PDB file of C-alpha atoms in Angstrom:
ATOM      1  CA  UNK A 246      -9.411 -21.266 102.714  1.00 39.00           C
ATOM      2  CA  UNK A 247      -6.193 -19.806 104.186  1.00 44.00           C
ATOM      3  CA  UNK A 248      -3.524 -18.787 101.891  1.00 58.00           C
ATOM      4  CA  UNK A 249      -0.125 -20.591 102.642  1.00 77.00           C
ATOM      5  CA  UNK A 250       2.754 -18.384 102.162  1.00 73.00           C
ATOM      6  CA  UNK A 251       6.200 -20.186 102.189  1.00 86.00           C
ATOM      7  CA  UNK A 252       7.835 -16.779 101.127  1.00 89.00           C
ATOM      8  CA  UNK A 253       7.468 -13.194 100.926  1.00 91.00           C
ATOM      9  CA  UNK A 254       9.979 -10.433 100.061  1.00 91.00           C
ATOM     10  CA  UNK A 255       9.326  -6.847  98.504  1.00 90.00           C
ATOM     11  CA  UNK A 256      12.454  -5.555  96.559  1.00 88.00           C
ATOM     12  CA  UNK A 257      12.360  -1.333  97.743  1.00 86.00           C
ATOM     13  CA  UNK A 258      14.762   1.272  95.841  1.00 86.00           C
ATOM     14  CA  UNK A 259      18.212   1.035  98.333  1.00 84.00           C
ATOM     15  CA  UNK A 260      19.075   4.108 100.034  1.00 85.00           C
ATOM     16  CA  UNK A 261      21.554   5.656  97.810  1.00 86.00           C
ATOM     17  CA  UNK A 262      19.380   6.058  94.689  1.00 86.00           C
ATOM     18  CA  UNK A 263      16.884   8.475  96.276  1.00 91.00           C
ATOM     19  CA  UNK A 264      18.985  11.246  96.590  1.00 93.00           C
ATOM     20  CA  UNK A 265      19.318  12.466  92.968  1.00 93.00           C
ATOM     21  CA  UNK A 266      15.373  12.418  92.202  1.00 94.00           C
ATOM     22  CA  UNK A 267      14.747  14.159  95.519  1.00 94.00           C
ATOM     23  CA  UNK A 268      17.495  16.982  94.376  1.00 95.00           C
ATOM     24  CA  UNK A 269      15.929  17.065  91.174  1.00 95.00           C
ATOM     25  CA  UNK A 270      12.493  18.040  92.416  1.00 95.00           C
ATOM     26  CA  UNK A 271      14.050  20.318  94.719  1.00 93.00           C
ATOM     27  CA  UNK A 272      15.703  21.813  91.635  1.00 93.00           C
ATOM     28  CA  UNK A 273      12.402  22.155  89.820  1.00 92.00           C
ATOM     29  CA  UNK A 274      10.612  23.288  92.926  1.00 90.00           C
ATOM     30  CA  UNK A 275      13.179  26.096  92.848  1.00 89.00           C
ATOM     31  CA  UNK A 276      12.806  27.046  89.821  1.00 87.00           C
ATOM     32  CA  UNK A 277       9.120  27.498  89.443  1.00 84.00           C
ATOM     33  CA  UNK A 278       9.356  29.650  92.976  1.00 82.00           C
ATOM     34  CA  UNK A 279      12.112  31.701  91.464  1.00 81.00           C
ATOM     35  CA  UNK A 280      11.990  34.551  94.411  1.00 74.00           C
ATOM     36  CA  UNK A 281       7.588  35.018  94.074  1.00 77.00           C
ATOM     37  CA  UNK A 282       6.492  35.630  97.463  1.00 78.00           C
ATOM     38  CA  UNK A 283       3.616  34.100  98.941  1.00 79.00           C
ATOM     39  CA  UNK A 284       2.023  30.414  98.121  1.00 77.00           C
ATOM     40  CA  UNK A 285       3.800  30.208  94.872  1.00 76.00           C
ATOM     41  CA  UNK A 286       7.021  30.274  97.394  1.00 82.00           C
ATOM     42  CA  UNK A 287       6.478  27.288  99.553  1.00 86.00           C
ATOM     43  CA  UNK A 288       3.427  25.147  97.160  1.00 88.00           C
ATOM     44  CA  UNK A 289       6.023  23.529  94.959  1.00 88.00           C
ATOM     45  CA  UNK A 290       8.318  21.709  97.653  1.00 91.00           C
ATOM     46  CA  UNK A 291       5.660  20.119  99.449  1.00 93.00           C
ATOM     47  CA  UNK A 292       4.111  18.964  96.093  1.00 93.00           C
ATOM     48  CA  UNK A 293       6.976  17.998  94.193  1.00 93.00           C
ATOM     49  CA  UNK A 294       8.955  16.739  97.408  1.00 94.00           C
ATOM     50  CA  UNK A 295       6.723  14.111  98.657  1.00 95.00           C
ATOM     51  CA  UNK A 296       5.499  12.918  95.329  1.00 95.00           C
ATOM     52  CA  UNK A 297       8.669  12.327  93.884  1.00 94.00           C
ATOM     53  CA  UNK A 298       9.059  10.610  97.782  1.00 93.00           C
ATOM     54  CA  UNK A 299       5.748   8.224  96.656  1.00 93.00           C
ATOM     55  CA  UNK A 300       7.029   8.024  92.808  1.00 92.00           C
ATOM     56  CA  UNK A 301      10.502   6.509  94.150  1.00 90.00           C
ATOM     57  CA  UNK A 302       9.017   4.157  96.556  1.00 89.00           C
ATOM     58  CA  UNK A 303       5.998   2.740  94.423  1.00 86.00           C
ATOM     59  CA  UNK A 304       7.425   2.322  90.919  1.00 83.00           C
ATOM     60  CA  UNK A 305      10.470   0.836  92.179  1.00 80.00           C
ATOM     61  CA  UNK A 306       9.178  -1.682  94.472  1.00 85.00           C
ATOM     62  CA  UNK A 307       8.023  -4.986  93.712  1.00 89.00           C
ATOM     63  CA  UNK A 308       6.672  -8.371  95.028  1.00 91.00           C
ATOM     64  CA  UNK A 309       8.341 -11.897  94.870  1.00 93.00           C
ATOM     65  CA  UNK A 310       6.190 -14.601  96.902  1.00 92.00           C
ATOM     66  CA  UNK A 311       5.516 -17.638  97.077  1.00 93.00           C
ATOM     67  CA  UNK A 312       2.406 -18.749  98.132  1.00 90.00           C
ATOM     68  CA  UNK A 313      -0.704 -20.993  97.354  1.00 89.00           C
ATOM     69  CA  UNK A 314       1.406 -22.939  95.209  1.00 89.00           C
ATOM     70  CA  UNK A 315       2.146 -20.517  93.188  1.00 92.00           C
ATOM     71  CA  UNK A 316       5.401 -18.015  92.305  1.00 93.00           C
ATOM     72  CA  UNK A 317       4.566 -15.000  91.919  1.00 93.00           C
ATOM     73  CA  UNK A 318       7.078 -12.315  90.984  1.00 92.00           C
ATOM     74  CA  UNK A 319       5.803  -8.594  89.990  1.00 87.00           C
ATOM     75  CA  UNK A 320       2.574  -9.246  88.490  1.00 89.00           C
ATOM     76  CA  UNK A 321       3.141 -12.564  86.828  1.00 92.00           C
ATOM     77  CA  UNK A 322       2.816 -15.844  88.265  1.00 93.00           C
ATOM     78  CA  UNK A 323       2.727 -19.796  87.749  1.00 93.00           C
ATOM     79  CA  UNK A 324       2.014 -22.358  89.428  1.00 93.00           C
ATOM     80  CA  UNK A 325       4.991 -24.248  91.055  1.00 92.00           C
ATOM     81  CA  UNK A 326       3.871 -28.065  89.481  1.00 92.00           C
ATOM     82  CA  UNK A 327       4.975 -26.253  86.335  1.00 92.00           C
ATOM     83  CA  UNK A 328       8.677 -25.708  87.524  1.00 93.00           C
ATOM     84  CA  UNK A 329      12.066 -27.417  87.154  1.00 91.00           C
ATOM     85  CA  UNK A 330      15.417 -26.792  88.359  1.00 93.00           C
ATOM     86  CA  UNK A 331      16.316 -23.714  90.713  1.00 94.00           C
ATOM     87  CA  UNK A 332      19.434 -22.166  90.678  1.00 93.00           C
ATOM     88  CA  UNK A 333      20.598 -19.373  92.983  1.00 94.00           C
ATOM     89  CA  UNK A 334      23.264 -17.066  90.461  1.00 92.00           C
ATOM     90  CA  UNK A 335      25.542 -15.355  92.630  1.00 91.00           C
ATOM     91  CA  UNK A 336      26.165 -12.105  92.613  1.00 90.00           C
ATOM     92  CA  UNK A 337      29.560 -12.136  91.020  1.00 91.00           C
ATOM     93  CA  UNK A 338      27.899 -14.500  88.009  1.00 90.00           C
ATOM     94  CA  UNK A 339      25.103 -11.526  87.402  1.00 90.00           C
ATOM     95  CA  UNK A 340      26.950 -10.075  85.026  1.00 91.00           C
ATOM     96  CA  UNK A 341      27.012 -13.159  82.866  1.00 91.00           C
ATOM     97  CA  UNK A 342      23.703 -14.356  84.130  1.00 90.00           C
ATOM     98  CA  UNK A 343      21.879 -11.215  82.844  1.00 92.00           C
ATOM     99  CA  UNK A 344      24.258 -10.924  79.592  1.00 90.00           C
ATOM    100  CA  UNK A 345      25.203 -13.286  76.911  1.00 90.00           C
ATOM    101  CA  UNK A 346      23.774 -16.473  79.115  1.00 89.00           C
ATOM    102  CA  UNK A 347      20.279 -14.716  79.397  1.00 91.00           C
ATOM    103  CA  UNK A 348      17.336 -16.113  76.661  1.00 91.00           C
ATOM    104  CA  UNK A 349      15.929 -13.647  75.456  1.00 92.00           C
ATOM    105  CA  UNK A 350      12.584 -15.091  75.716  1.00 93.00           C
ATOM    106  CA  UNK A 351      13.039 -15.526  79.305  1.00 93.00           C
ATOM    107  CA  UNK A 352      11.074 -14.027  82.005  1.00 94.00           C
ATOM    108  CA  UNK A 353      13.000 -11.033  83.815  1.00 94.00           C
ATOM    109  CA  UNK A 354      11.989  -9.410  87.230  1.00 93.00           C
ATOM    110  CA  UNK A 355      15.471  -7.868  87.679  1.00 90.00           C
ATOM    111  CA  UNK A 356      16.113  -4.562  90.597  1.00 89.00           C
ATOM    112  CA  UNK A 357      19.838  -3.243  89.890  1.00 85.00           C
ATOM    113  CA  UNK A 358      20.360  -2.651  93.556  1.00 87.00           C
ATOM    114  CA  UNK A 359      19.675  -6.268  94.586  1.00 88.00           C
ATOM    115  CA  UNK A 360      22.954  -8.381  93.745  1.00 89.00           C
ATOM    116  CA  UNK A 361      21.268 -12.322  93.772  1.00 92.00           C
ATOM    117  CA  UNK A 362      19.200 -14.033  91.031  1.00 93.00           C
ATOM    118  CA  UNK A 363      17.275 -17.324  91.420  1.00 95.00           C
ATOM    119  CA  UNK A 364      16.873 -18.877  87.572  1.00 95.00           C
ATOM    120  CA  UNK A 365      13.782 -20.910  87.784  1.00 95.00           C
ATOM    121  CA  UNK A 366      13.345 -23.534  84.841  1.00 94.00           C
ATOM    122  CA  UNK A 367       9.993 -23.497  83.409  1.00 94.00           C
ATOM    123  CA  UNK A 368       8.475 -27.282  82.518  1.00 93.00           C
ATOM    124  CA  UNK A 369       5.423 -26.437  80.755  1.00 90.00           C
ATOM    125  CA  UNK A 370       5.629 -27.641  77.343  1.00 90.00           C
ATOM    126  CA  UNK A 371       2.741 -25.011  76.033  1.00 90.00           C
ATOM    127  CA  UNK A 372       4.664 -21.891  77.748  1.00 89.00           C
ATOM    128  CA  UNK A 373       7.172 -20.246  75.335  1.00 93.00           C
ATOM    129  CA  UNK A 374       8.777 -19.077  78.584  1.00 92.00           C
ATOM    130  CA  UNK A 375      12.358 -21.098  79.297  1.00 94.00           C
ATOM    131  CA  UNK A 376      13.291 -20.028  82.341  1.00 94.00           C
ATOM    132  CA  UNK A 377      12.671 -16.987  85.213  1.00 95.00           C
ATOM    133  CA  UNK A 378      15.278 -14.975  86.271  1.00 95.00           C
ATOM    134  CA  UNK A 379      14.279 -13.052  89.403  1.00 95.00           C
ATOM    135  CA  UNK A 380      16.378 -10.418  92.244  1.00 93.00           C
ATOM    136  CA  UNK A 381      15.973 -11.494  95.276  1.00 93.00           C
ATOM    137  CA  UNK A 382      18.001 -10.616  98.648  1.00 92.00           C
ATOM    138  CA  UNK A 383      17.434 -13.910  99.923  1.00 92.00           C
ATOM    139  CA  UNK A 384      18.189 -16.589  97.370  1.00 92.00           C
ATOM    140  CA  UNK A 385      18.221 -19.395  99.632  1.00 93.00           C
ATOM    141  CA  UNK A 386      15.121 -19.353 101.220  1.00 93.00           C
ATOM    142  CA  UNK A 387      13.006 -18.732  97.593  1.00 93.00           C
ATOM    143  CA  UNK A 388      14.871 -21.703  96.249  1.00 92.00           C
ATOM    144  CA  UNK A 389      13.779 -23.569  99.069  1.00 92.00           C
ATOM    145  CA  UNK A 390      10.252 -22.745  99.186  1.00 91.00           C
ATOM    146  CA  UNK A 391       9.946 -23.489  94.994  1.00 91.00           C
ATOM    147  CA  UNK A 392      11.595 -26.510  95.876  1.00 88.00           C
ATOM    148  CA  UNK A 393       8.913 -27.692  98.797  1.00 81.00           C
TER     149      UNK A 393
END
């Protein structure tokens, strides 16, 4: 059996947040080479340095998809027969979207850096869930493919 993906999108940390974790391990790096000659000069910037590098790209990346009839955003998913409306929230109605308009039992998969939400109702009269509310750079197109 082939998997059928209708939509794929991983949500990466933009550019401008990786400079202040990179000049904090830099900072650190420093300070535990504090003028020592020899490997305890040069070991801590290419450990710290490219770990922080993996850190920042792996914890603040995630998955939304849609595929084999299901939604799957982060590590949660359901299946789409067990969704209602779709709504793309713009990015000037985040703010409200994410604030006093937000359930709190809802479902969240929310990246700072990435200005759309989609709210997805959730149909399933067991699931305690409402609705999810999930970033997305392309709105449009995961709408659609919930939709199809």
């Amino acid at each position: 059996m082939t998997a059928t993906t209708t939509f794929r999108e991983r949500l990466y940390v933009t550019w401008w947040i990786w400079p202040l974790p990179l000049l904090a391990a830099a900072l650190l790096a420093a300070e535990v080479h504090m003028g020592f000659p020899g490997v305890r000069s040069w070991l801590p910037y290419v450990i710290l340095l490219p770990l922080t590098a993996v850190l920042i790209a792996k914890m603040g990346s995630t998955k939304v998809e849609v595929a084999d009839g299901e939604l799957r955003a982060g590590d949660a998913h359901i299946p789409l027969e067990l969704l209602g409306d779709v709504e793309v929230i713009a990015p000037e109605d985040r703010r409200r979207a994410m604030g006093r308009e937000l359930d709190p039992a809802a479902f969240v998969v929310h990246r700072g850096w990435v200005k759309p939400l989609v709210r997805v109702r959730v149909t399933d009269p067991e699931d305690p869930t409402p609705y999810w509310v999930i970033s997305t750079r392309r709105p449009d197109e995961l709408a659609a493919a919930i939709k199809s």
